[in-house]
Coordinates of C-alpha atoms in Angstrom, one line a residue:
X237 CA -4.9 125.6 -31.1
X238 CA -2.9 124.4 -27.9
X239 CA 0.3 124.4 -29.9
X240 CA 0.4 128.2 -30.7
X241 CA -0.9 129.2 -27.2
X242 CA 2.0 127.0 -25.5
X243 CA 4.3 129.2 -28.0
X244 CA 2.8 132.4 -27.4
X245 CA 3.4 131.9 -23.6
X246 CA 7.1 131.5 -24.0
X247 CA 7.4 134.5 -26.2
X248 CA 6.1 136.5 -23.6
X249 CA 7.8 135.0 -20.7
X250 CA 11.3 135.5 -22.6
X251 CA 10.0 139.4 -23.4
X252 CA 9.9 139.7 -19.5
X253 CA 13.2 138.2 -18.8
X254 CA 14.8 140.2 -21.3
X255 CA 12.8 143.3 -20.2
X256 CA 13.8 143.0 -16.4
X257 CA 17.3 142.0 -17.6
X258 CA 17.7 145.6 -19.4
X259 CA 15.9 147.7 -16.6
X260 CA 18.7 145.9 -14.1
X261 CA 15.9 143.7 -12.2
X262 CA 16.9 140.7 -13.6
X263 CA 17.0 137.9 -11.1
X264 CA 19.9 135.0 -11.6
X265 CA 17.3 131.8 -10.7
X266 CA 19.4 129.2 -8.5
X267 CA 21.7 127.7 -9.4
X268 CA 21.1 123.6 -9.7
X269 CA 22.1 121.2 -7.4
X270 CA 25.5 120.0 -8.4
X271 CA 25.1 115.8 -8.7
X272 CA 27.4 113.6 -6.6
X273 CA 30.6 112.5 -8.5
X274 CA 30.8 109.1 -8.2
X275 CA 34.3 108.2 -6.7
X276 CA 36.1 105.6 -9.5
X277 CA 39.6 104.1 -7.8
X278 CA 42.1 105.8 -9.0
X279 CA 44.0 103.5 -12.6
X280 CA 47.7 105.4 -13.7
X281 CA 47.7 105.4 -17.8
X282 CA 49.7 106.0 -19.7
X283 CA 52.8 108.5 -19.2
X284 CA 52.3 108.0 -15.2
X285 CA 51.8 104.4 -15.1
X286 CA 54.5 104.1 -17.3
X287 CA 57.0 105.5 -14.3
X288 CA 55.1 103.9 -11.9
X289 CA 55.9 100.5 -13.6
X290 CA 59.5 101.1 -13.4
X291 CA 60.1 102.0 -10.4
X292 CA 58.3 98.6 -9.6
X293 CA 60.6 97.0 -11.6
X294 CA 63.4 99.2 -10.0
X295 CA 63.0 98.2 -6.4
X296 CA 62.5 94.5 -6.9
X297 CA 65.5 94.7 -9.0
X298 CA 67.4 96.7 -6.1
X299 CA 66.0 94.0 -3.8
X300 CA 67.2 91.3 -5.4
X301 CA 70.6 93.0 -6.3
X302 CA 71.2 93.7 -2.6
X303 CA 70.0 89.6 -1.6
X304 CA 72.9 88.9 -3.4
X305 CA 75.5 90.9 -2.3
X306 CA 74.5 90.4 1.7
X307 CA 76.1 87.3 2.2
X308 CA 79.8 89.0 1.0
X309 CA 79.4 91.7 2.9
X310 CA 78.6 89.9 6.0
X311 CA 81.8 87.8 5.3
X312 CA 84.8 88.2 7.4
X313 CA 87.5 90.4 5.0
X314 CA 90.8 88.8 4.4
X315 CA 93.9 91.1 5.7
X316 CA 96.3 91.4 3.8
X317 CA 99.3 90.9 6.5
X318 CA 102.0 92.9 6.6
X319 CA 105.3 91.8 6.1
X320 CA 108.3 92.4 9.1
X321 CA 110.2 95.1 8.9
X322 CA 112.9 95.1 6.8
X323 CA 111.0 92.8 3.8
X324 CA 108.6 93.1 1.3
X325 CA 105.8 91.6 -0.2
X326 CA 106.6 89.2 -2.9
X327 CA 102.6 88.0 -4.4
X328 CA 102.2 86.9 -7.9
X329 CA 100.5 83.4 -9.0
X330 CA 104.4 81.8 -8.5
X331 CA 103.6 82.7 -4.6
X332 CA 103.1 84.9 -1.7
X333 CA 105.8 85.4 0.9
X334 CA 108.0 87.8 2.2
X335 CA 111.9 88.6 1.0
X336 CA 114.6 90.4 1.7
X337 CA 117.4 91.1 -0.2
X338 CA 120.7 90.7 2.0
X339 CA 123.6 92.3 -0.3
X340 CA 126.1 94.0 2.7
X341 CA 126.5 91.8 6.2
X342 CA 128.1 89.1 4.0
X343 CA 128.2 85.3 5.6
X344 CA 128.7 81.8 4.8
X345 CA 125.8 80.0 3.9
X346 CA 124.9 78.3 7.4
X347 CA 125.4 81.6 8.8
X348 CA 122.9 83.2 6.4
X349 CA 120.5 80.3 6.9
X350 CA 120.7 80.5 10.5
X351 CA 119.9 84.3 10.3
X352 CA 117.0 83.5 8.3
X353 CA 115.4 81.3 10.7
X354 CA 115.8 83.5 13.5
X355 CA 113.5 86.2 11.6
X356 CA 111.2 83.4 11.3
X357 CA 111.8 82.4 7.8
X358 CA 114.6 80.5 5.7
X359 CA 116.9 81.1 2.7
X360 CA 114.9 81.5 -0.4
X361 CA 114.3 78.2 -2.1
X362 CA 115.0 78.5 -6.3
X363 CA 111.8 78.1 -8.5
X364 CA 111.6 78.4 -11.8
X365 CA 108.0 80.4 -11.3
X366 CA 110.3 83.5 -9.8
X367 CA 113.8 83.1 -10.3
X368 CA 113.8 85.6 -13.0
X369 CA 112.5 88.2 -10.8
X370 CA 114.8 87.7 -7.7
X371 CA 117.9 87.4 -10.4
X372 CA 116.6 90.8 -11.5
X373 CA 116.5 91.8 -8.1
X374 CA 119.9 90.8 -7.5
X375 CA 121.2 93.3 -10.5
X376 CA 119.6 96.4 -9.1
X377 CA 120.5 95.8 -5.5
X378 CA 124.2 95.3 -5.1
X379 CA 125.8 96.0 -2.7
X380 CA 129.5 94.9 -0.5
X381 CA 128.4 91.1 -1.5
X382 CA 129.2 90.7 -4.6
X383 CA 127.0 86.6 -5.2
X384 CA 123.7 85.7 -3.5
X385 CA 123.3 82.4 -0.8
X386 CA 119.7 80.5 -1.7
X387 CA 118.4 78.0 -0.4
X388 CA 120.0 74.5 -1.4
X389 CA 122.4 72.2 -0.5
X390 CA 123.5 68.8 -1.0
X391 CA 125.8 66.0 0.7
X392 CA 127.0 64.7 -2.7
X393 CA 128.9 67.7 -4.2
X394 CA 127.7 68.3 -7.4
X395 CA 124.7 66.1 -7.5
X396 CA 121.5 65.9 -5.7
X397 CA 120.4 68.9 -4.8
X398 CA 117.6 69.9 -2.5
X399 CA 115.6 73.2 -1.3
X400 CA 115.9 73.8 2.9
X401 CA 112.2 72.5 2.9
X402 CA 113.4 69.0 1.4
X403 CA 112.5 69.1 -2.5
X404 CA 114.7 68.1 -5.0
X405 CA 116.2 70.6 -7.2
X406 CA 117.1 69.0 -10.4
X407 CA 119.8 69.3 -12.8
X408 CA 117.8 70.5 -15.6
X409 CA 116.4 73.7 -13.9
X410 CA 116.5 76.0 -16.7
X411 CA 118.2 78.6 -14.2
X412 CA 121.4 76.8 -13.8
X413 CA 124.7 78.2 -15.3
X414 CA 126.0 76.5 -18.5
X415 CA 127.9 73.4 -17.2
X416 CA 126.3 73.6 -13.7
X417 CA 126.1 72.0 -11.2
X418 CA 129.7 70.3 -11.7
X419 CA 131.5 68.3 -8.8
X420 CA 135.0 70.4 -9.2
X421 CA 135.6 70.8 -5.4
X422 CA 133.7 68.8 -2.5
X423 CA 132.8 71.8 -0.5
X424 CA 130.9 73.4 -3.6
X425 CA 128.0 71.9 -1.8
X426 CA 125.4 75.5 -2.0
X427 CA 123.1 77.0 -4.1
X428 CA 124.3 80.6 -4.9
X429 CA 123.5 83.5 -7.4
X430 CA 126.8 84.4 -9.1
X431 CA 126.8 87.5 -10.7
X432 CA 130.0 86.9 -13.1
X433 CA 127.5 83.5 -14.4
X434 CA 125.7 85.4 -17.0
X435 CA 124.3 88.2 -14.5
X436 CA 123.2 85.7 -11.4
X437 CA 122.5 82.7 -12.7
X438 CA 122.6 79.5 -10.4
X439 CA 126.3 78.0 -9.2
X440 CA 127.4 75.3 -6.4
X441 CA 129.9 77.3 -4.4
X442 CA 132.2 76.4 -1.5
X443 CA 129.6 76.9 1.5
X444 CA 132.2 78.7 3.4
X445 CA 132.7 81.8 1.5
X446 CA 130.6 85.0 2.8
X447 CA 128.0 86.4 0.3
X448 CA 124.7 87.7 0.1
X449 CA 121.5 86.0 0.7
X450 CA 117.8 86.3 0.3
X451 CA 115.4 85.3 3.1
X452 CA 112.0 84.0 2.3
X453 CA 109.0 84.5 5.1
X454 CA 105.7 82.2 4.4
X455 CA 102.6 85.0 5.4

């Protein structure tokens, strides 16, 4: 008998809430107290942890990048120095040095030499690294003197020749003209470009004769 009186009380107390509800008496009860959230620390998944982790990744990699580079940005920078007035920069893996390419105040070759010194350098010394490009230069840049003065002499005309900074030049230097260097006349005792040997190729000339020259300048 409990079991139908327990329903027939809930019947009626839902007819009054629906009666007061329709006559506009109807009473909202509270509403509950709202639980406390408990606070979980906070773990990125998935897309946001994903851009999290590579930034991570990103700035150690910076980090390390820039540890590696500090040491030659702190270091002094080498300056290129500029070459006098008047010559230009010759730098290749044959060498660095100034030049310039003397082809109007003609002089003999002790002249030229001595005017070479005086601008702090000395007749350009024959390699076989950058002849080519000097006897190319020579070509393009004539002027009142028609053969070029280098650096070279010897006391035994026709033999033994050596550079103004004491090496040997030898007889097989691929530069020389066909037949050179031949003992025709004692005072052919200087290095020269002559332009009627095959477009400057290498010659012993009299010493005295006024010609061109190159100066070289060590930077």
């Amino acid at each position: 008998m409990k079991f139908p009186i327990v329903l027939l009380v809930l019947g009626l107390l839902s007819n009054s809430r629906i009666t007061n509800f329709a006559h506009g008496s109807y009473v909202n009860p509270p509403p509950p107290v709202p639980l406390p959230v408990p606070i979980v620390p906070y773990a990125p998944q998935g897309l946001s942890a994903g851009f999290l982790g590579f930034g991570s990744i990103f700035g150690v990699l910076a980090i390390l990048f820039l540890v590696s580079i500090l040491p030659a940005l702190l270091r002094p920078k080498h300056v290129t120095p500029a070459c006098p007035t008047g010559y230009y920069l010759y730098s290749t893996a044959c060498g660095r040095f100034c030049y310039r390419y003397e082809s109007n105040d003609c002089k003999s070759w002790s002249s030229a030499r001595a005017t070479c010194i005086a601008e702090g350098g000395d007749l350009l010394v024959p390699s076989e690294c950058y002849y080519k490009f000097f006897k190319d230069n020579a070509q393009q840049n004539e002027g009142n003197c028609t053969n070029v003065w280098l650096g070279g002499s010897t006391t035994t005309p026709g033999y033994n020749f050596t550079s103004v900074r004491g090496e040997p030049i030898p007889d097989n230097f691929s530069f020389w003209n066909t037949g050179q260097p031949d003992p025709a006349r004692e005072t052919e005792s200087c290095l020269e470009m002559r332009k009627e040997f095959n477009n400057y190729r290498m010659n012993n000339y009299d010493c005295s004769v006024q010609q061109g020259f190159i100066c070289q300048k060590f930077v």
